[in-house]
mmCIF file of C-alpha atoms and ligand atoms in Angstrom:
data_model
loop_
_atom_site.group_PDB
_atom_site.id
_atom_site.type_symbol
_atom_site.label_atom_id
_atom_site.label_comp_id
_atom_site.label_asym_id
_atom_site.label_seq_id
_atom_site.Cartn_x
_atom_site.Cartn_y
_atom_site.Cartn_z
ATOM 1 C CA UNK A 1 -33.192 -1.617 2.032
ATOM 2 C CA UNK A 2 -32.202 0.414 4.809
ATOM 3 C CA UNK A 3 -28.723 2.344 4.370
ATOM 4 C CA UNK A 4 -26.852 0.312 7.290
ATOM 5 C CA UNK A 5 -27.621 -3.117 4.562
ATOM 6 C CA UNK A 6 -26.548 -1.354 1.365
ATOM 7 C CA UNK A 7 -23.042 -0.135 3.121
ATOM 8 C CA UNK A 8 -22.869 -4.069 4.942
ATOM 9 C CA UNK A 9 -23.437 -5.911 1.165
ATOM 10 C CA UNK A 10 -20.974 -3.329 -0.589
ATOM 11 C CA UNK A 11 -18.022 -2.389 1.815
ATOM 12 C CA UNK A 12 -18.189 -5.136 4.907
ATOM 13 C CA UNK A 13 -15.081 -6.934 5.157
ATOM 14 C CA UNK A 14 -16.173 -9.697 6.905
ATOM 15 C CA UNK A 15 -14.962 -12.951 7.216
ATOM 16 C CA UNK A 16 -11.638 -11.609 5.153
ATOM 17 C CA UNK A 17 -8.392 -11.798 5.513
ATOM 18 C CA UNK A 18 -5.886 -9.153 4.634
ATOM 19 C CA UNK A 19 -2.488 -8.199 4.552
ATOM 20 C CA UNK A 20 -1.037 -4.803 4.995
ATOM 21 C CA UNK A 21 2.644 -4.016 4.620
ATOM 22 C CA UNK A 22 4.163 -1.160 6.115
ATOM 23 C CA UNK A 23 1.835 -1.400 9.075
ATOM 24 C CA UNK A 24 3.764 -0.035 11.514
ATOM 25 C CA UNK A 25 3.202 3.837 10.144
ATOM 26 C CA UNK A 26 1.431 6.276 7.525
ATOM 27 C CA UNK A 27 -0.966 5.147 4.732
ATOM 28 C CA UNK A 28 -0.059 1.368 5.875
ATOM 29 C CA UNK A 29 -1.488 1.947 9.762
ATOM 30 C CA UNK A 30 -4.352 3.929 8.524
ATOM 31 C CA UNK A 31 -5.476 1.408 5.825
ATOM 32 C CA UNK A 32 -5.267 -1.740 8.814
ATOM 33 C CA UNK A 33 -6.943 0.266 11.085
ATOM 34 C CA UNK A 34 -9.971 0.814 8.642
ATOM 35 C CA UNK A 35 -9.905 -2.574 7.439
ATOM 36 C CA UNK A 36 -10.314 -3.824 11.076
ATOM 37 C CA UNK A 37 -13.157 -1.398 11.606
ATOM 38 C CA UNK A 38 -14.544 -2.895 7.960
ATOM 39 C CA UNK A 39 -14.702 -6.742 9.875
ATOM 40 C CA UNK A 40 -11.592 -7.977 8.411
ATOM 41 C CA UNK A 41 -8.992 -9.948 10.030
ATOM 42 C CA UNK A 42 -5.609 -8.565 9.410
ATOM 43 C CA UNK A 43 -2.205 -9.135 9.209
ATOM 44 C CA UNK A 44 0.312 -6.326 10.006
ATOM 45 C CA UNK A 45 3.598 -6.458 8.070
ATOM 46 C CA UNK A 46 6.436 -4.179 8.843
ATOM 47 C CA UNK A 47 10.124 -3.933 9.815
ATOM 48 C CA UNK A 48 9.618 -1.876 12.730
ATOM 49 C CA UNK A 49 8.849 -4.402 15.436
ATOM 50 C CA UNK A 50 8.351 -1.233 17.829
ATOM 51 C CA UNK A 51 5.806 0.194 15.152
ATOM 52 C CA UNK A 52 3.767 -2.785 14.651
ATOM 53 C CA UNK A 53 3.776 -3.204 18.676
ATOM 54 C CA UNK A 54 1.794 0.183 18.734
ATOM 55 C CA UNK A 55 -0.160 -0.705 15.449
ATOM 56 C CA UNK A 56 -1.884 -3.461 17.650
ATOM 57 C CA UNK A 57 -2.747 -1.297 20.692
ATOM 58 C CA UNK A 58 -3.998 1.058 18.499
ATOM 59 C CA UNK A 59 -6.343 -1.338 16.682
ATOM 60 C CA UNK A 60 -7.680 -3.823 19.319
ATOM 61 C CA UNK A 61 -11.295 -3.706 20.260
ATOM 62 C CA UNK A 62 -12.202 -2.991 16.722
ATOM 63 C CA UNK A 63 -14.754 -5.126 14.743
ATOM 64 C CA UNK A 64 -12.010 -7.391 13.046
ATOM 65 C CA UNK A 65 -8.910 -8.920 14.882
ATOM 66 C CA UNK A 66 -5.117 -8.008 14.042
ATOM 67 C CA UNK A 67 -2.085 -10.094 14.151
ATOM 68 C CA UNK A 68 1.041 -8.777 13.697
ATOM 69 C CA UNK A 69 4.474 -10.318 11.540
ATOM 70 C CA UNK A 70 8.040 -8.655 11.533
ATOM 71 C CA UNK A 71 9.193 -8.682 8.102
ATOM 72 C CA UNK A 72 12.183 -7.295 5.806
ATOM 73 C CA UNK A 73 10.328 -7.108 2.243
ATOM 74 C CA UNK A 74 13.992 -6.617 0.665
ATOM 75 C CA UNK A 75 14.811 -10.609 1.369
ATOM 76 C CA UNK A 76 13.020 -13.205 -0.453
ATOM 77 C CA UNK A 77 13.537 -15.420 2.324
ATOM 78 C CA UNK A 78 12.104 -13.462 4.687
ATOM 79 C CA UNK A 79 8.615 -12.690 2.918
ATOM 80 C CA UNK A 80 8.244 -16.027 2.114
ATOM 81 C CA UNK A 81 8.593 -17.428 5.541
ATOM 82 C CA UNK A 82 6.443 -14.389 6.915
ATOM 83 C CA UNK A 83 3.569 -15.146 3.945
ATOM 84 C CA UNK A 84 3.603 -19.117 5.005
ATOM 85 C CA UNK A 85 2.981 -18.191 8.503
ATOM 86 C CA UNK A 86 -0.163 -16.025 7.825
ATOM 87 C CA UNK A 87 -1.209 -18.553 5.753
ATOM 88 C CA UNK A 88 -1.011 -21.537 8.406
ATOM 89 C CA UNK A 89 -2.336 -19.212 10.921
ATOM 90 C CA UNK A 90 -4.881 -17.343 9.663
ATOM 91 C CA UNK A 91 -5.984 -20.268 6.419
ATOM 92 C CA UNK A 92 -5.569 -17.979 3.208
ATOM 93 C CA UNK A 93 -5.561 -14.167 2.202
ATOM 94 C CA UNK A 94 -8.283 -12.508 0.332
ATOM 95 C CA UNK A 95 -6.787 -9.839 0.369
ATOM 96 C CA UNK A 96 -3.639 -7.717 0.047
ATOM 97 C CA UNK A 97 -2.344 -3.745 0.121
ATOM 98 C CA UNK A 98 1.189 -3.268 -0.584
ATOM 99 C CA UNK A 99 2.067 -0.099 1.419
ATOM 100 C CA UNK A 100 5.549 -0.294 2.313
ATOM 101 C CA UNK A 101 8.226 1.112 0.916
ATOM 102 C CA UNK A 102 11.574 3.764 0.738
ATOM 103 C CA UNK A 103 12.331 6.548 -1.025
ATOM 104 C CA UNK A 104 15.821 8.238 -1.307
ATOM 105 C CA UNK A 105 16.485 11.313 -3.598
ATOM 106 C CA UNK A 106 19.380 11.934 -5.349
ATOM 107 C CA UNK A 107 20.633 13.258 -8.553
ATOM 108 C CA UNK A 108 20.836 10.615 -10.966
ATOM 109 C CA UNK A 109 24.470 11.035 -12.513
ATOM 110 C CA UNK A 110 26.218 10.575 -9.241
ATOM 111 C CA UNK A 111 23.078 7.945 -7.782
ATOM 112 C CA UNK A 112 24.414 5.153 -5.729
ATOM 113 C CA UNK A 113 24.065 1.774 -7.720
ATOM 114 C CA UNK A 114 23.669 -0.132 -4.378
ATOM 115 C CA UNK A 115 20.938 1.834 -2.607
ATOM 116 C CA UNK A 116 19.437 1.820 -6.436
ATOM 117 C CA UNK A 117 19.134 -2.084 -5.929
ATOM 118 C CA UNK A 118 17.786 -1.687 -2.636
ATOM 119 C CA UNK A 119 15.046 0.904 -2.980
ATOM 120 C CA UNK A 120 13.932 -1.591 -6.363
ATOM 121 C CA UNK A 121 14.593 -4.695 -4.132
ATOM 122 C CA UNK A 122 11.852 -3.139 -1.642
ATOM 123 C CA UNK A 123 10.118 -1.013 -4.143
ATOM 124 C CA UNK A 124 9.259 -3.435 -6.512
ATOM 125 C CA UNK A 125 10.714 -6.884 -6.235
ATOM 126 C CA UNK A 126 9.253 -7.084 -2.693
ATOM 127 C CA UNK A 127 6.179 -6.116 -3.752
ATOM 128 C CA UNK A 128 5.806 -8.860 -6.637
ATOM 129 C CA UNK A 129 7.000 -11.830 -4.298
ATOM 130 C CA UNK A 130 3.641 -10.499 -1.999
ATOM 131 C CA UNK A 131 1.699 -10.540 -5.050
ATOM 132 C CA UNK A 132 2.620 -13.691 -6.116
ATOM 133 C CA UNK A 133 2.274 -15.673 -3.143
ATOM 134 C CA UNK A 134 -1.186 -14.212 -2.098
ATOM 135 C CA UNK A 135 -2.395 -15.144 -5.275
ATOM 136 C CA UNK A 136 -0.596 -18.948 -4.711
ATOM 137 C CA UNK A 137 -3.154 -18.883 -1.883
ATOM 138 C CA UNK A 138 -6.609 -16.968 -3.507
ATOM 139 C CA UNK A 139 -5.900 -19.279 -6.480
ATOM 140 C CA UNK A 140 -5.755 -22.822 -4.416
ATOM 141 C CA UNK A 141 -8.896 -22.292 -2.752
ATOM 142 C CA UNK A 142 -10.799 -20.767 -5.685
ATOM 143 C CA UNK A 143 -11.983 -17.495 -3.879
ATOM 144 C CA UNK A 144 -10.747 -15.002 -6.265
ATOM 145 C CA UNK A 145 -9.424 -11.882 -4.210
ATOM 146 C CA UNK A 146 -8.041 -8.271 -4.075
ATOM 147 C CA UNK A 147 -4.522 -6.796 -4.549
ATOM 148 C CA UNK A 148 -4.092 -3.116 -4.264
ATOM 149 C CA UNK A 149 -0.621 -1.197 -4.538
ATOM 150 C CA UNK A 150 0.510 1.523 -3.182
ATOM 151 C CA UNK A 151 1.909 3.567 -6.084
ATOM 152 C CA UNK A 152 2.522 7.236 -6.053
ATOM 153 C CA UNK A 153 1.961 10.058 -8.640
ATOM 154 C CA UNK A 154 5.975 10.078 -9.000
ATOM 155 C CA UNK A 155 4.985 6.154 -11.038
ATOM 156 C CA UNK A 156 2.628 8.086 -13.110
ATOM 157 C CA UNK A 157 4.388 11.722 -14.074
ATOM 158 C CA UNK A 158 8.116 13.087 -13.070
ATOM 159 C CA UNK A 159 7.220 16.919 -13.901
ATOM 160 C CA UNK A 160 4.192 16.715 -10.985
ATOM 161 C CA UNK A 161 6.420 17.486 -8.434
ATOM 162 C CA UNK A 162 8.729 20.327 -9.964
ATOM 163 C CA UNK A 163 12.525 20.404 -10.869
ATOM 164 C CA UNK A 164 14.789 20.045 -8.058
ATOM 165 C CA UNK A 165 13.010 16.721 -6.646
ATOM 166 C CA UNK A 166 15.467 14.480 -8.810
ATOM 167 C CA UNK A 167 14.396 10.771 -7.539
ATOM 168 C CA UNK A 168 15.429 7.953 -9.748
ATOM 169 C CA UNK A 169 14.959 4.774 -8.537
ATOM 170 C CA UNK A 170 11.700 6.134 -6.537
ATOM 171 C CA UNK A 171 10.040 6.524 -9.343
ATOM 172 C CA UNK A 172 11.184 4.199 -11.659
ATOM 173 C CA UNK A 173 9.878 1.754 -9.298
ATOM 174 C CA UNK A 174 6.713 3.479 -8.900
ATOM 175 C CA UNK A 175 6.292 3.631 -12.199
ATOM 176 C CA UNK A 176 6.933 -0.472 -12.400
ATOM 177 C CA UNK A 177 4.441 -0.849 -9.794
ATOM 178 C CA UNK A 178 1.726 0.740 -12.067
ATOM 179 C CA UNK A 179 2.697 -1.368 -15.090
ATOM 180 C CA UNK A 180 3.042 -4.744 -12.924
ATOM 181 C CA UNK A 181 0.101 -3.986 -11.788
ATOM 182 C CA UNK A 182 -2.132 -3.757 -15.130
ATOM 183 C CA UNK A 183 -0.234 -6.917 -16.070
ATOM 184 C CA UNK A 184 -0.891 -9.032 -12.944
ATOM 185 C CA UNK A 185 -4.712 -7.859 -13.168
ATOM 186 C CA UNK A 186 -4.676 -9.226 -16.828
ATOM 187 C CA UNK A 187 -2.609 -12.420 -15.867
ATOM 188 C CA UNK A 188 -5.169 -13.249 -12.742
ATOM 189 C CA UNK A 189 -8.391 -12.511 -13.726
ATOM 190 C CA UNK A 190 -9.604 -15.761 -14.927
ATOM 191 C CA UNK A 191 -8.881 -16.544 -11.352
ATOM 192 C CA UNK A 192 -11.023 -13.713 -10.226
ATOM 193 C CA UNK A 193 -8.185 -11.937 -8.736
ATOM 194 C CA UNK A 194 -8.591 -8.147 -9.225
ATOM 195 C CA UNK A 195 -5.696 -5.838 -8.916
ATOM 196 C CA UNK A 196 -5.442 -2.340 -8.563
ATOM 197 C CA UNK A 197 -3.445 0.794 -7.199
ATOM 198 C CA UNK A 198 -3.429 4.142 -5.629
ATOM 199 C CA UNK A 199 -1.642 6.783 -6.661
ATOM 200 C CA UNK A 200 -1.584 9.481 -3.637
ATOM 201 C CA UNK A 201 -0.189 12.308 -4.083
ATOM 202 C CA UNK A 202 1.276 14.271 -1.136
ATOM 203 C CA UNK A 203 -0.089 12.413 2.115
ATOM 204 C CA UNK A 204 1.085 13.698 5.742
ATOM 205 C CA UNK A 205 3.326 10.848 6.965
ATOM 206 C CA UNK A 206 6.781 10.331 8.436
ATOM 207 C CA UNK A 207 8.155 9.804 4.706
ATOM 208 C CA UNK A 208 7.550 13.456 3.559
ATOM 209 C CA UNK A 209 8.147 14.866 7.288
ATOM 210 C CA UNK A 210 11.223 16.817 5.672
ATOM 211 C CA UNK A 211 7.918 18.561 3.848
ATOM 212 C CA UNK A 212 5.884 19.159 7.039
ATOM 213 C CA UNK A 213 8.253 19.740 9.575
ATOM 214 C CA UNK A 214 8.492 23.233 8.351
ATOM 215 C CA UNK A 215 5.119 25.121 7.492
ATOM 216 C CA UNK A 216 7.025 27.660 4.792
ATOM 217 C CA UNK A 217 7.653 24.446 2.976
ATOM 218 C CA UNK A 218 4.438 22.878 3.841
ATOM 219 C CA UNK A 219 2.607 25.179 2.745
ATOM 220 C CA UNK A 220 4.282 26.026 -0.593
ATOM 221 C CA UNK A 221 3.622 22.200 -1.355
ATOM 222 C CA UNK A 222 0.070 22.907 -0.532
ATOM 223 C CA UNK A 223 0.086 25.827 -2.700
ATOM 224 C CA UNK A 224 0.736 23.267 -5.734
ATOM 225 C CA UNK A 225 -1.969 21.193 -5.084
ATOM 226 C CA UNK A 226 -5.565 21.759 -6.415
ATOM 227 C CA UNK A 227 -7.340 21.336 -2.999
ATOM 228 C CA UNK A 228 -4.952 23.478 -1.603
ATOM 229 C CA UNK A 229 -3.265 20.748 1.307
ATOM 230 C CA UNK A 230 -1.866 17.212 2.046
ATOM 231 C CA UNK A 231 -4.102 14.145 2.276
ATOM 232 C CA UNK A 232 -4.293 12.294 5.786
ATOM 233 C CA UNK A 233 -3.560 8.509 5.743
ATOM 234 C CA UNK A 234 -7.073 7.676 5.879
ATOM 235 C CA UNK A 235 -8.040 9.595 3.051
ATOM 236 C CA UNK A 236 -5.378 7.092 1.531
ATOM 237 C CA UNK A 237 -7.371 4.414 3.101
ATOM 238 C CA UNK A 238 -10.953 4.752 2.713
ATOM 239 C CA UNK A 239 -10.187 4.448 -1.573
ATOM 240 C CA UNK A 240 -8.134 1.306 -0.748
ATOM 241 C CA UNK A 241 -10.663 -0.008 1.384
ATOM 242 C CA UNK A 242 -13.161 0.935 -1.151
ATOM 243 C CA UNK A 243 -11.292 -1.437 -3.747
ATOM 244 C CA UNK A 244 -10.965 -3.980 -1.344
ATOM 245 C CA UNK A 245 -14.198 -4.983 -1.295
ATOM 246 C CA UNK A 246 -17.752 -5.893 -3.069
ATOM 247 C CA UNK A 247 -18.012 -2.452 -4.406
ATOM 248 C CA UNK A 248 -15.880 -2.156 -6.666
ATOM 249 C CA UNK A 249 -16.237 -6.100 -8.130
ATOM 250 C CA UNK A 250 -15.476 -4.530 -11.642
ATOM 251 C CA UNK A 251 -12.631 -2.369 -11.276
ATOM 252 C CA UNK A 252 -9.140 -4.027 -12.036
ATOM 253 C CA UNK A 253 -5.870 -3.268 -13.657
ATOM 254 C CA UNK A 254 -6.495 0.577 -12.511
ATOM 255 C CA UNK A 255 -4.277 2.979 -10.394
ATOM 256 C CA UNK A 256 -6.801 5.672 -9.008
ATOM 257 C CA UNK A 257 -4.860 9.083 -8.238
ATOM 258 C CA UNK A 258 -6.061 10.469 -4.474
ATOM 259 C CA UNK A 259 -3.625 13.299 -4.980
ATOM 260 C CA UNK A 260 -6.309 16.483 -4.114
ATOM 261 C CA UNK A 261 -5.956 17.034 -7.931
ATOM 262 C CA UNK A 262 -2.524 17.419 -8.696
ATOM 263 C CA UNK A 263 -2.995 15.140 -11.737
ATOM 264 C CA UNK A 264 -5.984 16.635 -12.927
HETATM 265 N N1 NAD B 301 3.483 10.133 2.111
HETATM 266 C C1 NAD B 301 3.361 10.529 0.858
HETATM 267 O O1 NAD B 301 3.271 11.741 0.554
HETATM 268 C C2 NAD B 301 3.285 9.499 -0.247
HETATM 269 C C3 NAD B 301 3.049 9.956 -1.565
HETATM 270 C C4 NAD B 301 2.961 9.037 -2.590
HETATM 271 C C5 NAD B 301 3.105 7.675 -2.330
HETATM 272 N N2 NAD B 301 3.353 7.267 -1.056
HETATM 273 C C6 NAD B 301 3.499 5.825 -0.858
HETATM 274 O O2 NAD B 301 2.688 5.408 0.223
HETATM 275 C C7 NAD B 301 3.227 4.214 0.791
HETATM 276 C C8 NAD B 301 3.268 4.344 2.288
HETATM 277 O O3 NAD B 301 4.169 5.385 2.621
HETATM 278 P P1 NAD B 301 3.952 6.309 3.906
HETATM 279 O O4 NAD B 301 3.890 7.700 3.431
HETATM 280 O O5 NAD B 301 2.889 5.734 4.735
HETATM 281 O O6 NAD B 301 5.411 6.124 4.566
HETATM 282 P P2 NAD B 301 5.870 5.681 6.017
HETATM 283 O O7 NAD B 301 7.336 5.933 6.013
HETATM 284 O O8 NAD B 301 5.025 6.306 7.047
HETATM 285 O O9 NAD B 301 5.595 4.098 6.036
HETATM 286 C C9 NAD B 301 6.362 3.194 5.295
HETATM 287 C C10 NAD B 301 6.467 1.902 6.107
HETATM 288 O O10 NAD B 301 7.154 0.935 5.296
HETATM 289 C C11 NAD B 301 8.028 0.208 6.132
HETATM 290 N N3 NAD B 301 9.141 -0.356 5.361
HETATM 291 C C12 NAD B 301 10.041 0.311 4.613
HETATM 292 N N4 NAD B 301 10.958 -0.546 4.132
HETATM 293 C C13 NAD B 301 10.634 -1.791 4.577
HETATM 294 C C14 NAD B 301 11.189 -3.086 4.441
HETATM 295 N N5 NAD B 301 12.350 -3.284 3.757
HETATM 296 N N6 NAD B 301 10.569 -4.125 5.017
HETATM 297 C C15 NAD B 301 9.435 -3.939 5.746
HETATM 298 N N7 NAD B 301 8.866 -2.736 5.941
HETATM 299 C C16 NAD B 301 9.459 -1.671 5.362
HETATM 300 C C17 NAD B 301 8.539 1.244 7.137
HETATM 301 O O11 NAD B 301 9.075 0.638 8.315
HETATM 302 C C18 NAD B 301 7.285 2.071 7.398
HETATM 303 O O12 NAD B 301 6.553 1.574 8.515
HETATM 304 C C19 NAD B 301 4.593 4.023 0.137
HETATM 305 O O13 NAD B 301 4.474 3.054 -0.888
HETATM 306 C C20 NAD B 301 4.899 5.380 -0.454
HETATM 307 O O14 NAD B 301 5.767 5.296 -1.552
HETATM 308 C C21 NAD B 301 3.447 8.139 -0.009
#
């Protein structure tokens, strides 16, 4: 079997549909791009109608074809129109990456209550209603599917990143999304519906520019991680791709770190 077959059977996402939230910029662009390349057709989901505008130009010509929906993942009735839509237009999701969503530090005894609720409502309740109503769809046609969240290593360890970095509601939702996700891999499989996560670690996007904007502090981050810099986006991507597709039929329920080995 020549190499080109092997790489088609295993990792071609062909004749797919997928969803990416947070299209419009940073792990979220990179992974749609990829999956386009991959075959699949895709669905770009983002607030940032400006974003998702130069999401599309990036992407056309490639293998797949991308569509693009303005969404605001903190309003139930917004995702749910936006998720009926790809459904009537495209005719079901296979498959889904939750990339979106906010971060705002802040010391926890003085922590706003309302922006507490809003980085959860994004966070984590937005990212359940996406869950939920892909699998509505991989469930009534039978097809099984793929789910993989966006976590962080902040949903998996609070000392990783040093005093100092005080974050509450970040990771407390991060660390939901790991938990929700081993329990919505459980709940689906008998409907062949595997769900996963990543876990990156530091990644160079517009959330952590405060971090790269200014190479003394960029590279004392570096200096903490094990490989010694920050991931790109696709470096993000090419592991969520990877559990996307054929290749990894018999992973599910798992949050894979791709933090340069800052877990390890
Ligand atoms: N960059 C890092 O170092 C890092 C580290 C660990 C985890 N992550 C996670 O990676 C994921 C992607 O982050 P990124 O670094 O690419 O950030 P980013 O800021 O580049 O992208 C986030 C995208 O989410 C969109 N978004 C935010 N709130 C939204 C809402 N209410 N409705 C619709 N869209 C909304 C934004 O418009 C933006 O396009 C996030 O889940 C983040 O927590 C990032």
């Amino acid at each position: 079997m020549r190499v080109a077959d092997v790489l088609e059977a295993r990792l071609s996402l062909s004749g797919k549909t997928a969803v990416v939230t947070g299209a419009a910029s940073g792990i979220g662009l990179a992974t749609a791009r990829l999956l386009c390349q991959l075959g699949a057709q895709v669905a770009l989901l983002d607030r940032n109608q400006e974003g998702l505008q130069a999401a599309l130009e990036q992407i056309a010509g490639f293998a797949g074809r991308a569509l693009s929906f303005e969404v605001d993942l903190s309003s139930t009735d917004s995702i749910e129109a936006v998720f009926a839509d790809i459904v009537e237009q495209c005719g079901g999701i296979d498959i889904l990456v939750n990339s979106a969503a906010m971060n705002v530090a802040g010391a926890s005894v003085d922590y706003d209550l309302d922006t507490w609720q809003c980085v959860l409502n994004v966070n984590l309740t937005g990212l359940f209603l996406g869950c939920r109503l892909a699998a509505r769809s991989m469930i009534e046609r039978g097809v099984g599917g793929s789910i993989i969240n966006v976590a962080s290593v902040g949903g998996l360890s609070a000392g990783i990143t040093g005093r100092g970095n005080a974050n509450p509601s970040y990771r407390a939702s991060k660390g939901g999304v790991v938990n929700l996700t081993r329990a919505l891999a459980v709940e689906w499989a008998p409907q062949k519906i595997r769900v996963n996560a990543v876990a990156p670690g530091y990644v160079r996007t517009p959330m952590v520019a405060r971090l790269t904007n200014d190479p003394a502090r960029e590279a004392a981050t570096a200096e903490k991680v094990p490989l010694g810099r920050f991931a790109e986006p696709e470096e993000i991507g090419w592991v969520i791709a990877f559990l996307a597709g054929e290749g990894a039929s018999m992973v599910t329920g798992q949050t894979v770190p791709v933090d340069g080995g800052l877990l390890a």
